[in-house]
PDB file of C-alpha atoms in Angstrom:
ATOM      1  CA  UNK A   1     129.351  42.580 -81.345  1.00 88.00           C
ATOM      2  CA  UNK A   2     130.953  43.871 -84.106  1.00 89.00           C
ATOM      3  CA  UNK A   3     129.243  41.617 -86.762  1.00 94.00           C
ATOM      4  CA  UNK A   4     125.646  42.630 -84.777  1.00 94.00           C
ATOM      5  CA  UNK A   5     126.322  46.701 -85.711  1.00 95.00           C
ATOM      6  CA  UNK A   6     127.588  46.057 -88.882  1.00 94.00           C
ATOM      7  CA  UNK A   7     124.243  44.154 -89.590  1.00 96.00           C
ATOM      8  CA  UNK A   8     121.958  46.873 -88.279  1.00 96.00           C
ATOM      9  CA  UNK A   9     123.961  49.376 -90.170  1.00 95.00           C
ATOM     10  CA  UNK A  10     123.321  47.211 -93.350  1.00 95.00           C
ATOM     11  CA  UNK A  11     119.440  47.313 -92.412  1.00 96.00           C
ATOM     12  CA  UNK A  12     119.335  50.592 -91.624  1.00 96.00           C
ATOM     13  CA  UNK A  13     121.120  51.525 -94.564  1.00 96.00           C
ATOM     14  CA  UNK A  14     118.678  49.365 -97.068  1.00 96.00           C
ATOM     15  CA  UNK A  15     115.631  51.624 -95.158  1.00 95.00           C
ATOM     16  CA  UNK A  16     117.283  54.691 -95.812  1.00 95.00           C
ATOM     17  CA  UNK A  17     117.688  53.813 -99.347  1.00 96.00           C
ATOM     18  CA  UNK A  18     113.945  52.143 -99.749  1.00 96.00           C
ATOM     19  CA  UNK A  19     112.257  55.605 -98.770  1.00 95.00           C
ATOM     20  CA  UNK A  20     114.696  57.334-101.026  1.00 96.00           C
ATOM     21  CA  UNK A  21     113.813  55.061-104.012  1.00 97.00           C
ATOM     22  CA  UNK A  22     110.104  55.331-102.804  1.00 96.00           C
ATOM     23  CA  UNK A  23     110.538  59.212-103.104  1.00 95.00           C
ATOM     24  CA  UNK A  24     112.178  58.298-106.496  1.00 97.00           C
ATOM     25  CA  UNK A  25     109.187  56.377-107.767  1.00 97.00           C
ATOM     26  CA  UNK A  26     106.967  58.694-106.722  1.00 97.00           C
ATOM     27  CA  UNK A  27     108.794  60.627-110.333  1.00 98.00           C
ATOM     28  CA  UNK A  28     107.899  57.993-112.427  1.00 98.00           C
ATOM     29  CA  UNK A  29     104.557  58.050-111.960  1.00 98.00           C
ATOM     30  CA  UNK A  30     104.277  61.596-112.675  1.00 98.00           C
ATOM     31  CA  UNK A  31     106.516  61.063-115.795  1.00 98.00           C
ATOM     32  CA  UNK A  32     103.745  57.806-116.404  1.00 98.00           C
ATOM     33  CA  UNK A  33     100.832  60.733-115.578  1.00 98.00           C
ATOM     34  CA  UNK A  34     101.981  62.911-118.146  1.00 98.00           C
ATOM     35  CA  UNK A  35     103.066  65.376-115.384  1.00 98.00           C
ATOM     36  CA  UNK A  36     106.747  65.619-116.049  1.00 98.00           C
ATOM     37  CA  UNK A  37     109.242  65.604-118.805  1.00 98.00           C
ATOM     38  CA  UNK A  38     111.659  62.520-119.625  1.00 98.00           C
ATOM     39  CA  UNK A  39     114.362  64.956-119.053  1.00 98.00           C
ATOM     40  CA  UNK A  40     112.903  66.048-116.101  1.00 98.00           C
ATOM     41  CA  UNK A  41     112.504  62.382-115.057  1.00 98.00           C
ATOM     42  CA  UNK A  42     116.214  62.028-115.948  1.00 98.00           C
ATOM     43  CA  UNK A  43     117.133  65.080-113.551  1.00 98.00           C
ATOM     44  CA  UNK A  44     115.668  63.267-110.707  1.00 97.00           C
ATOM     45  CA  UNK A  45     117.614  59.670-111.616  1.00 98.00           C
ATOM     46  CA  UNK A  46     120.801  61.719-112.163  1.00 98.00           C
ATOM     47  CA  UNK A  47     120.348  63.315-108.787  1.00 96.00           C
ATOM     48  CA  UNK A  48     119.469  60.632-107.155  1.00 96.00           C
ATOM     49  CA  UNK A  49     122.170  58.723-108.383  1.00 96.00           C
ATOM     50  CA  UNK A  50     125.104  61.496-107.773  1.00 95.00           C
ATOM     51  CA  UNK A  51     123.610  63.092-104.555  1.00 95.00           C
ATOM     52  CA  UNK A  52     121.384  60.825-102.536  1.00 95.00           C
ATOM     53  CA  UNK A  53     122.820  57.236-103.338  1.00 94.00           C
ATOM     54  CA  UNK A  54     126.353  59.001-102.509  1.00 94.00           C
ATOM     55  CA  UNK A  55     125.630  60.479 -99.246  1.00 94.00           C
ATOM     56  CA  UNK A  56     123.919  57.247 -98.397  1.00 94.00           C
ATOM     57  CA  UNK A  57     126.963  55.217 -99.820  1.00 92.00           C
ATOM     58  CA  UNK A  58     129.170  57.402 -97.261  1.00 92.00           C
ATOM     59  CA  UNK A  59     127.519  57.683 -94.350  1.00 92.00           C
ATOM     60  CA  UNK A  60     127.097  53.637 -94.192  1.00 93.00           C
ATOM     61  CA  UNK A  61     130.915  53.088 -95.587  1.00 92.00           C
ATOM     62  CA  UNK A  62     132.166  51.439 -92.952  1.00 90.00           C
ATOM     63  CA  UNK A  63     136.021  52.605 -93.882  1.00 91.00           C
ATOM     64  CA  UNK A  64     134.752  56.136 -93.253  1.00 90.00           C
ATOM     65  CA  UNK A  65     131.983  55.566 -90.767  1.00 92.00           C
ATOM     66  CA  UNK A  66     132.110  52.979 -87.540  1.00 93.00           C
ATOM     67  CA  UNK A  67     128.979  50.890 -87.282  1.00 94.00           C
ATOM     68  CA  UNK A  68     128.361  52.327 -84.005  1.00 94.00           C
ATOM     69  CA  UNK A  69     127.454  55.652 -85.544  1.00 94.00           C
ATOM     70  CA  UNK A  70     126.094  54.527 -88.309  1.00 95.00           C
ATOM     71  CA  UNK A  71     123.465  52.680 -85.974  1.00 95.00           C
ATOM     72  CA  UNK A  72     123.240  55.799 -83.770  1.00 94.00           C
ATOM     73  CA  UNK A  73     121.918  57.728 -86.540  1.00 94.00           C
ATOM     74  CA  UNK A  74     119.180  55.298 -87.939  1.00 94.00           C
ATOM     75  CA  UNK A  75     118.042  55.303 -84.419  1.00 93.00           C
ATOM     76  CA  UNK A  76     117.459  58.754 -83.847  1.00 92.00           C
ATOM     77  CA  UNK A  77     116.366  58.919 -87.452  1.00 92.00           C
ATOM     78  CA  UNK A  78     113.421  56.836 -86.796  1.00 92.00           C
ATOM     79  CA  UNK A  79     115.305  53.926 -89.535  1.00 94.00           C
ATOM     80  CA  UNK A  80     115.538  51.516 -86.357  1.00 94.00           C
ATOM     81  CA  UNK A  81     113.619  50.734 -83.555  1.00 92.00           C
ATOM     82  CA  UNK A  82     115.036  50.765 -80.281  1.00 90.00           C
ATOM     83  CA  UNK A  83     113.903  46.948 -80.154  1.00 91.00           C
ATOM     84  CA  UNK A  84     115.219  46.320 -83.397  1.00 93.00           C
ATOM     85  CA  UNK A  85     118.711  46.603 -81.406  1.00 94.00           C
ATOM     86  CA  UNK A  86     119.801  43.724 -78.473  1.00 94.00           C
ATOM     87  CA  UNK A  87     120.192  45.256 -75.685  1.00 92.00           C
ATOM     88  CA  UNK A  88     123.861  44.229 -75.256  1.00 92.00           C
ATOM     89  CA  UNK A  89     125.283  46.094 -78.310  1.00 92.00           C
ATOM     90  CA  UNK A  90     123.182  49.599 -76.382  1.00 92.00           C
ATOM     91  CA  UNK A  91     126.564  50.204 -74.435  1.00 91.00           C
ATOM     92  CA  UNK A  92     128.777  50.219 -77.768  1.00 92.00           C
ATOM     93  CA  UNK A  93     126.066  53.420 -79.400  1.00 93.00           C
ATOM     94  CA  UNK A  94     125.932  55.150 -75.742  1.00 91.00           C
ATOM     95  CA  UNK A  95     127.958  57.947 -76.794  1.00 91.00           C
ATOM     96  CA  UNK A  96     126.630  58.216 -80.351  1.00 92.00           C
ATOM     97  CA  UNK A  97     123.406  58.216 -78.788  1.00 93.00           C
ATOM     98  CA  UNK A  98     124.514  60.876 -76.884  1.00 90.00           C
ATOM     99  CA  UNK A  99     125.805  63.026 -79.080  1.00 90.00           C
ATOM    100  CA  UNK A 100     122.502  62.632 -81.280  1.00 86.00           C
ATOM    101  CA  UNK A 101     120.660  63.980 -78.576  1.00 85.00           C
ATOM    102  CA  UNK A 102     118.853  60.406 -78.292  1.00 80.00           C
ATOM    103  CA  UNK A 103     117.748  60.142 -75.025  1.00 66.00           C
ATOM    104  CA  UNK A 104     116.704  63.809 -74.562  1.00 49.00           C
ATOM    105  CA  UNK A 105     114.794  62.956 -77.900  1.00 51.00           C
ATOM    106  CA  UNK A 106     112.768  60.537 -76.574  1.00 52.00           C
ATOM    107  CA  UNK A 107     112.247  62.015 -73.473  1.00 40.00           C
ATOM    108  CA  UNK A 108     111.300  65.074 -75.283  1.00 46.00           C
ATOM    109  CA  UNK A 109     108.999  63.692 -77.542  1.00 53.00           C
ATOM    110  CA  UNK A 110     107.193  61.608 -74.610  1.00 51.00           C
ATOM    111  CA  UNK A 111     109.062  58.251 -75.518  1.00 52.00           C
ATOM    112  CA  UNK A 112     111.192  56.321 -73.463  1.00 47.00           C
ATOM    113  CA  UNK A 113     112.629  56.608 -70.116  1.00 44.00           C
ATOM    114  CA  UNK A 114     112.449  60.512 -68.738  1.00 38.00           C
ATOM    115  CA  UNK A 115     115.657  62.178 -68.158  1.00 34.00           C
ATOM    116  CA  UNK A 116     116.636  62.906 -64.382  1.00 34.00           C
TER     117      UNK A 116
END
């Protein structure tokens, strides 16, 4: 089970970085356009590179993070899909899940199974 949440982490992880790097290029063509600076273009590399690609770095870093959470997260985050997940590894992220507020979430926003 281990080696499932450490692969959803990794997915989740590359789809948190794709709509960062989508945000990213969204710089370049404005730098293309003529609407930016290069060194305003730079800013946004240099912050991308010590802010976003850091946090991202950490919060997958499975020395600092478990998987579990890590999985947790992308779910509530919209990065996963509940069926994205087997339904044997849903026990291991109950309490992250819980303490993300999933299930009221989903309740909440009309998805899923209502709450008692």
């Amino acid at each position: 089970m281990k080696r499932t949440l450490r692969e959803l982490a990794g997915c989740a992880h590359a789809a948190e970085l794709a709509r960062e790097l989508s945000a990213l290029s969204v710089k370049f063509d404005e730098w293309k356009a003529g609407r930016i600076t290069v060194w305003e273009l730079r800013e946004a590399i240099h912050r991308f590179d010590c802010d976003t690609a850091r946090t991202l770095a950490g919060r997958y870093d499975e020395r600092n993070v478990p998987p579990e959470i890590s999985v947790a997260y992308a779910l509530t985050a919209g990065l996963l899909d509940e069926d994205e997940v087997p339904e044997e590894a849903m026990p291991y992220l109950a309490q992250a899940l819980g303490f993300y507020g999933y299930g009221a979430r989903q309740a909440r926003d009309g998805e899923g199974d209502e709450l008692p």
